[in-house]
Short mmCIF file of C-alpha atoms in Angstrom, two decimals:
data_model
loop_
_atom_site.label_atom_id
_atom_site.label_comp_id
_atom_site.label_asym_id
_atom_site.label_seq_id
_atom_site.Cartn_x
_atom_site.Cartn_y
_atom_site.Cartn_z
CA GLU A 16 117.10 107.92 72.12
CA ALA A 17 113.84 107.57 75.00
CA GLY A 18 111.88 109.99 74.77
CA VAL A 19 110.24 112.51 77.87
CA ALA A 20 108.26 109.38 79.67
CA GLN A 21 105.17 111.09 81.75
CA SER A 22 102.73 108.61 84.14
CA PRO A 23 100.00 108.00 84.88
CA ARG A 24 98.07 108.54 81.17
CA TYR A 25 95.09 109.62 82.46
CA LYS A 26 93.52 110.72 86.10
CA ILE A 27 89.81 110.11 87.54
CA ILE A 28 89.61 112.46 90.40
CA GLU A 29 86.36 113.75 92.32
CA LYS A 30 86.61 118.19 92.74
CA ARG A 31 88.56 119.11 96.89
CA GLN A 32 91.38 115.76 96.20
CA SER A 33 94.37 115.67 95.75
CA VAL A 34 96.19 114.04 92.65
CA ALA A 35 100.27 113.73 91.42
CA PHE A 36 101.87 113.50 88.15
CA TRP A 37 105.69 112.14 87.63
CA CYS A 38 107.73 113.12 84.50
CA ASN A 39 110.91 111.39 83.21
CA PRO A 40 112.96 113.65 80.79
CA ILE A 41 115.23 112.54 78.38
CA SER A 42 118.53 111.82 79.62
CA GLY A 43 120.80 114.54 79.91
CA HIS A 44 118.63 117.58 79.35
CA ALA A 45 118.59 120.52 82.00
CA THR A 46 115.43 122.29 80.80
CA LEU A 47 111.99 120.47 82.35
CA TYR A 48 108.69 122.30 81.89
CA TRP A 49 104.82 121.33 82.96
CA TYR A 50 102.73 122.51 80.60
CA GLN A 51 98.58 122.62 81.09
CA GLN A 52 96.52 122.08 78.07
CA ILE A 53 93.44 122.59 78.47
CA LEU A 54 90.80 120.96 75.47
CA GLY A 55 90.68 123.41 72.49
CA GLN A 56 93.71 125.48 73.14
CA GLY A 57 97.42 125.84 73.36
CA PRO A 58 99.56 124.47 75.98
CA LYS A 59 100.19 127.07 79.18
CA LEU A 60 103.22 126.93 81.19
CA LEU A 61 103.39 126.54 84.67
CA ILE A 62 106.93 126.11 85.85
CA GLN A 63 109.89 125.55 84.02
CA PHE A 64 113.02 124.23 86.39
CA GLN A 65 117.03 124.44 84.93
CA ASN A 66 118.61 121.07 86.70
CA ASN A 67 116.75 121.26 89.93
CA GLY A 68 116.29 124.85 89.74
CA VAL A 69 113.00 126.90 89.04
CA VAL A 70 113.14 129.54 86.30
CA ASP A 71 109.70 130.60 86.36
CA ASP A 72 106.56 129.90 87.81
CA SER A 73 104.44 132.49 87.42
CA GLN A 74 101.76 131.04 86.33
CA LEU A 75 101.76 128.42 88.51
CA PRO A 76 98.93 128.68 90.97
CA LYS A 77 100.76 128.01 94.43
CA ASP A 78 97.96 127.42 96.42
CA ARG A 79 96.98 124.50 95.03
CA PHE A 80 99.70 123.69 92.51
CA SER A 81 103.02 122.56 93.78
CA ALA A 82 106.71 120.58 91.55
CA GLU A 83 109.64 120.28 92.49
CA ARG A 84 112.65 118.08 90.37
CA LEU A 85 114.51 116.20 92.54
CA LYS A 86 118.90 115.86 92.10
CA GLY A 87 117.73 117.57 88.87
CA VAL A 88 116.28 114.71 87.00
CA ASP A 89 112.79 113.32 87.68
CA SER A 90 109.48 115.36 88.56
CA THR A 91 106.21 115.46 89.87
CA LEU A 92 103.60 117.75 89.51
CA LYS A 93 100.90 117.52 92.59
CA ILE A 94 97.63 119.27 92.94
CA GLN A 95 95.67 119.99 96.36
CA PRO A 96 93.49 120.48 96.35
CA ALA A 97 91.94 119.92 92.38
CA LYS A 98 88.86 122.35 91.14
CA LEU A 99 86.44 121.36 87.77
CA GLU A 100 88.68 123.27 85.94
CA ASP A 101 91.92 121.66 86.90
CA SER A 102 90.32 119.22 84.46
CA ALA A 103 93.52 119.55 81.26
CA VAL A 104 96.30 117.65 79.88
CA TYR A 105 99.28 118.09 81.71
CA LEU A 106 102.12 117.89 79.22
CA CYS A 107 105.83 117.27 80.60
CA ALA A 108 108.46 118.53 78.22
CA SER A 109 112.06 118.78 78.37
CA SER A 110 115.01 120.40 76.10
CA LEU A 111 119.04 119.85 76.15
CA GLU A 112 119.33 124.09 77.02
CA ARG A 113 117.43 126.63 77.23
CA ASP A 114 116.02 127.91 74.33
CA SER A 115 116.97 124.44 72.62
CA PRO A 116 113.18 122.85 70.91
CA LEU A 117 111.07 120.96 74.05
CA HIS A 118 110.66 117.15 73.81
CA PHE A 119 107.01 116.66 74.79
CA GLY A 120 105.38 113.64 76.73
CA ASN A 121 102.20 112.18 75.47
CA GLY A 122 100.60 113.95 78.95
CA THR A 123 98.31 113.40 81.28
CA ARG A 124 94.83 114.00 80.57
CA LEU A 125 92.75 115.00 84.35
CA THR A 126 89.58 115.28 84.65
CA VAL A 127 88.00 116.47 88.00
CA THR A 128 84.30 115.21 88.71
CA SER B 17 100.49 135.24 78.68
CA GLN B 18 99.93 134.59 75.26
CA GLN B 19 102.33 135.76 72.76
CA GLY B 20 101.60 133.64 69.37
CA GLU B 21 98.21 134.12 67.63
CA GLU B 22 97.75 131.06 64.59
CA ASP B 23 95.29 132.11 61.99
CA PRO B 24 93.12 130.14 60.68
CA GLN B 25 91.78 128.38 63.86
CA ALA B 26 90.86 125.60 61.20
CA LEU B 27 91.39 123.88 57.93
CA SER B 28 90.33 121.79 55.63
CA ILE B 29 92.13 120.33 52.51
CA GLN B 30 92.61 117.34 49.86
CA GLU B 31 95.94 115.34 49.80
CA GLY B 32 97.92 116.93 48.18
CA GLU B 33 96.76 120.45 48.34
CA ASN B 34 99.26 122.59 50.09
CA ALA B 35 97.76 123.92 53.34
CA THR B 36 99.32 127.68 54.81
CA MET B 37 98.95 128.94 58.12
CA ASN B 38 100.36 132.14 59.59
CA CYS B 39 101.19 133.49 63.15
CA SER B 40 101.75 136.74 64.52
CA TYR B 41 103.40 137.71 68.10
CA LYS B 42 103.25 140.92 69.84
CA THR B 43 106.42 141.10 70.88
CA SER B 44 110.43 141.23 69.91
CA ILE B 45 112.29 137.67 69.41
CA ASN B 46 114.88 135.45 69.64
CA ASN B 47 113.39 133.17 67.88
CA LEU B 48 110.28 131.55 66.68
CA GLN B 49 109.26 127.62 67.06
CA TRP B 50 106.14 125.72 64.79
CA TYR B 51 105.34 122.14 66.61
CA ARG B 52 102.34 119.11 65.31
CA GLN B 53 100.65 118.34 68.02
CA ASN B 54 98.32 114.79 66.93
CA SER B 55 95.64 113.76 68.16
CA GLY B 56 95.91 112.64 71.52
CA ARG B 57 99.33 112.77 72.02
CA GLY B 58 102.61 115.87 72.80
CA LEU B 59 102.96 117.61 70.66
CA VAL B 60 106.34 117.50 68.35
CA HIS B 61 108.82 120.20 67.29
CA LEU B 62 108.53 120.73 63.66
CA ILE B 63 110.71 123.47 62.99
CA LEU B 64 113.29 127.18 64.89
CA ILE B 65 113.37 130.21 62.31
CA ARG B 66 115.83 132.51 64.58
CA SER B 67 114.97 136.19 64.40
CA ASN B 68 117.72 137.21 61.75
CA GLU B 69 116.92 134.07 59.53
CA ARG B 70 114.29 134.77 56.40
CA GLU B 71 112.81 131.67 55.46
CA LYS B 72 114.12 127.31 56.22
CA HIS B 73 112.71 124.64 55.15
CA SER B 74 112.30 120.90 55.92
CA GLY B 75 111.48 118.10 53.99
CA ARG B 76 107.46 119.40 52.52
CA LEU B 77 108.19 122.28 55.82
CA ARG B 78 108.71 125.93 54.67
CA VAL B 79 108.49 128.62 57.49
CA THR B 80 108.76 132.27 57.03
CA LEU B 81 109.36 134.99 59.36
CA ASP B 82 108.68 139.00 58.70
CA THR B 83 110.11 140.39 62.24
CA SER B 84 109.19 143.70 61.14
CA LYS B 85 104.99 142.74 60.69
CA LYS B 86 105.85 140.24 63.58
CA SER B 87 104.61 137.56 61.60
CA SER B 88 105.26 134.27 60.44
CA SER B 89 103.90 131.00 58.09
CA LEU B 90 103.80 127.59 57.89
CA LEU B 91 103.82 126.03 54.37
CA ILE B 92 102.98 122.26 53.87
CA THR B 93 102.86 121.13 50.75
CA ALA B 94 101.88 118.30 49.23
CA SER B 95 99.20 117.69 52.31
CA ARG B 96 99.01 113.65 53.21
CA ALA B 97 96.51 112.20 55.86
CA ALA B 98 99.29 111.80 57.94
CA ASP B 99 99.51 115.64 58.20
CA THR B 100 95.82 115.83 59.92
CA ALA B 101 96.59 117.46 62.77
CA SER B 102 96.50 120.74 65.42
CA TYR B 103 99.68 123.15 64.98
CA PHE B 104 101.49 125.45 66.91
CA CYS B 105 103.57 128.64 66.94
CA ALA B 106 105.99 129.43 69.77
CA THR B 107 107.54 132.12 71.03
CA PRO B 108 109.68 132.97 73.93
CA TYR B 109 108.62 136.16 76.39
CA SER B 110 110.95 137.04 79.49
CA GLY B 111 113.76 137.37 76.68
CA TYR B 112 114.62 134.37 76.28
CA SER B 113 113.86 130.31 76.77
CA THR B 114 110.18 129.90 77.61
CA LEU B 115 108.04 129.55 75.32
CA THR B 116 104.63 130.55 74.93
CA PHE B 117 102.09 128.49 72.71
CA GLY B 118 99.19 129.67 70.90
CA LYS B 119 95.67 128.64 70.46
CA GLY B 120 96.76 126.78 67.11
CA THR B 121 95.40 125.70 63.86
CA MET B 122 93.57 122.36 62.80
CA LEU B 123 94.24 121.05 59.80
CA LEU B 124 91.86 118.93 58.41
CA VAL B 125 93.73 116.34 55.56
CA SER B 126 91.11 114.33 53.75
CA PRO B 127 92.04 111.50 51.92
#
């Protein structure tokens, strides 16, 4: 089966600019996650979707981050405006259902200068 | 919030040796999962152990779970250079499903 696809692979922007990341999960996976991974740390959940509804966005900085999952398939994560501390790898993952193992994409490495 | 903590933070061994990593967590769980992350890549699921299981095997991997001590261990036997990666334990919080990850153990296996 095709894995989780993410783009772009790398992005460099200046602070206060906007950026968007795209994720296409494994076909048929109902649950989609966005994680932020800062260098040297484990992934931190930003938002979890079940089909196209939000299950958990308690750790999403809603003043600058937004995410949507249209038609319950692919998803975009946006940061507007970016801050220096947003420099991280943004990982998308999907699972067949809640409580199933997660399948991760290779992530987007964001550098904010 | 972080639920699991891996120990040690870094581990360096020779090929052929066994590697053991530990994970401690804070609240009751219904399952615990281990993931591997190679440099510059996403995480790969290794094994899931449920709260009613004490031990699980997958190839060269052996995972144990002690719910009374809220701890788990991952043993990699006969390590290879290709096992060099970071290893994370992940546990659900808020009852189920939303996984939280520890900071990981960085394993270096030298030829």
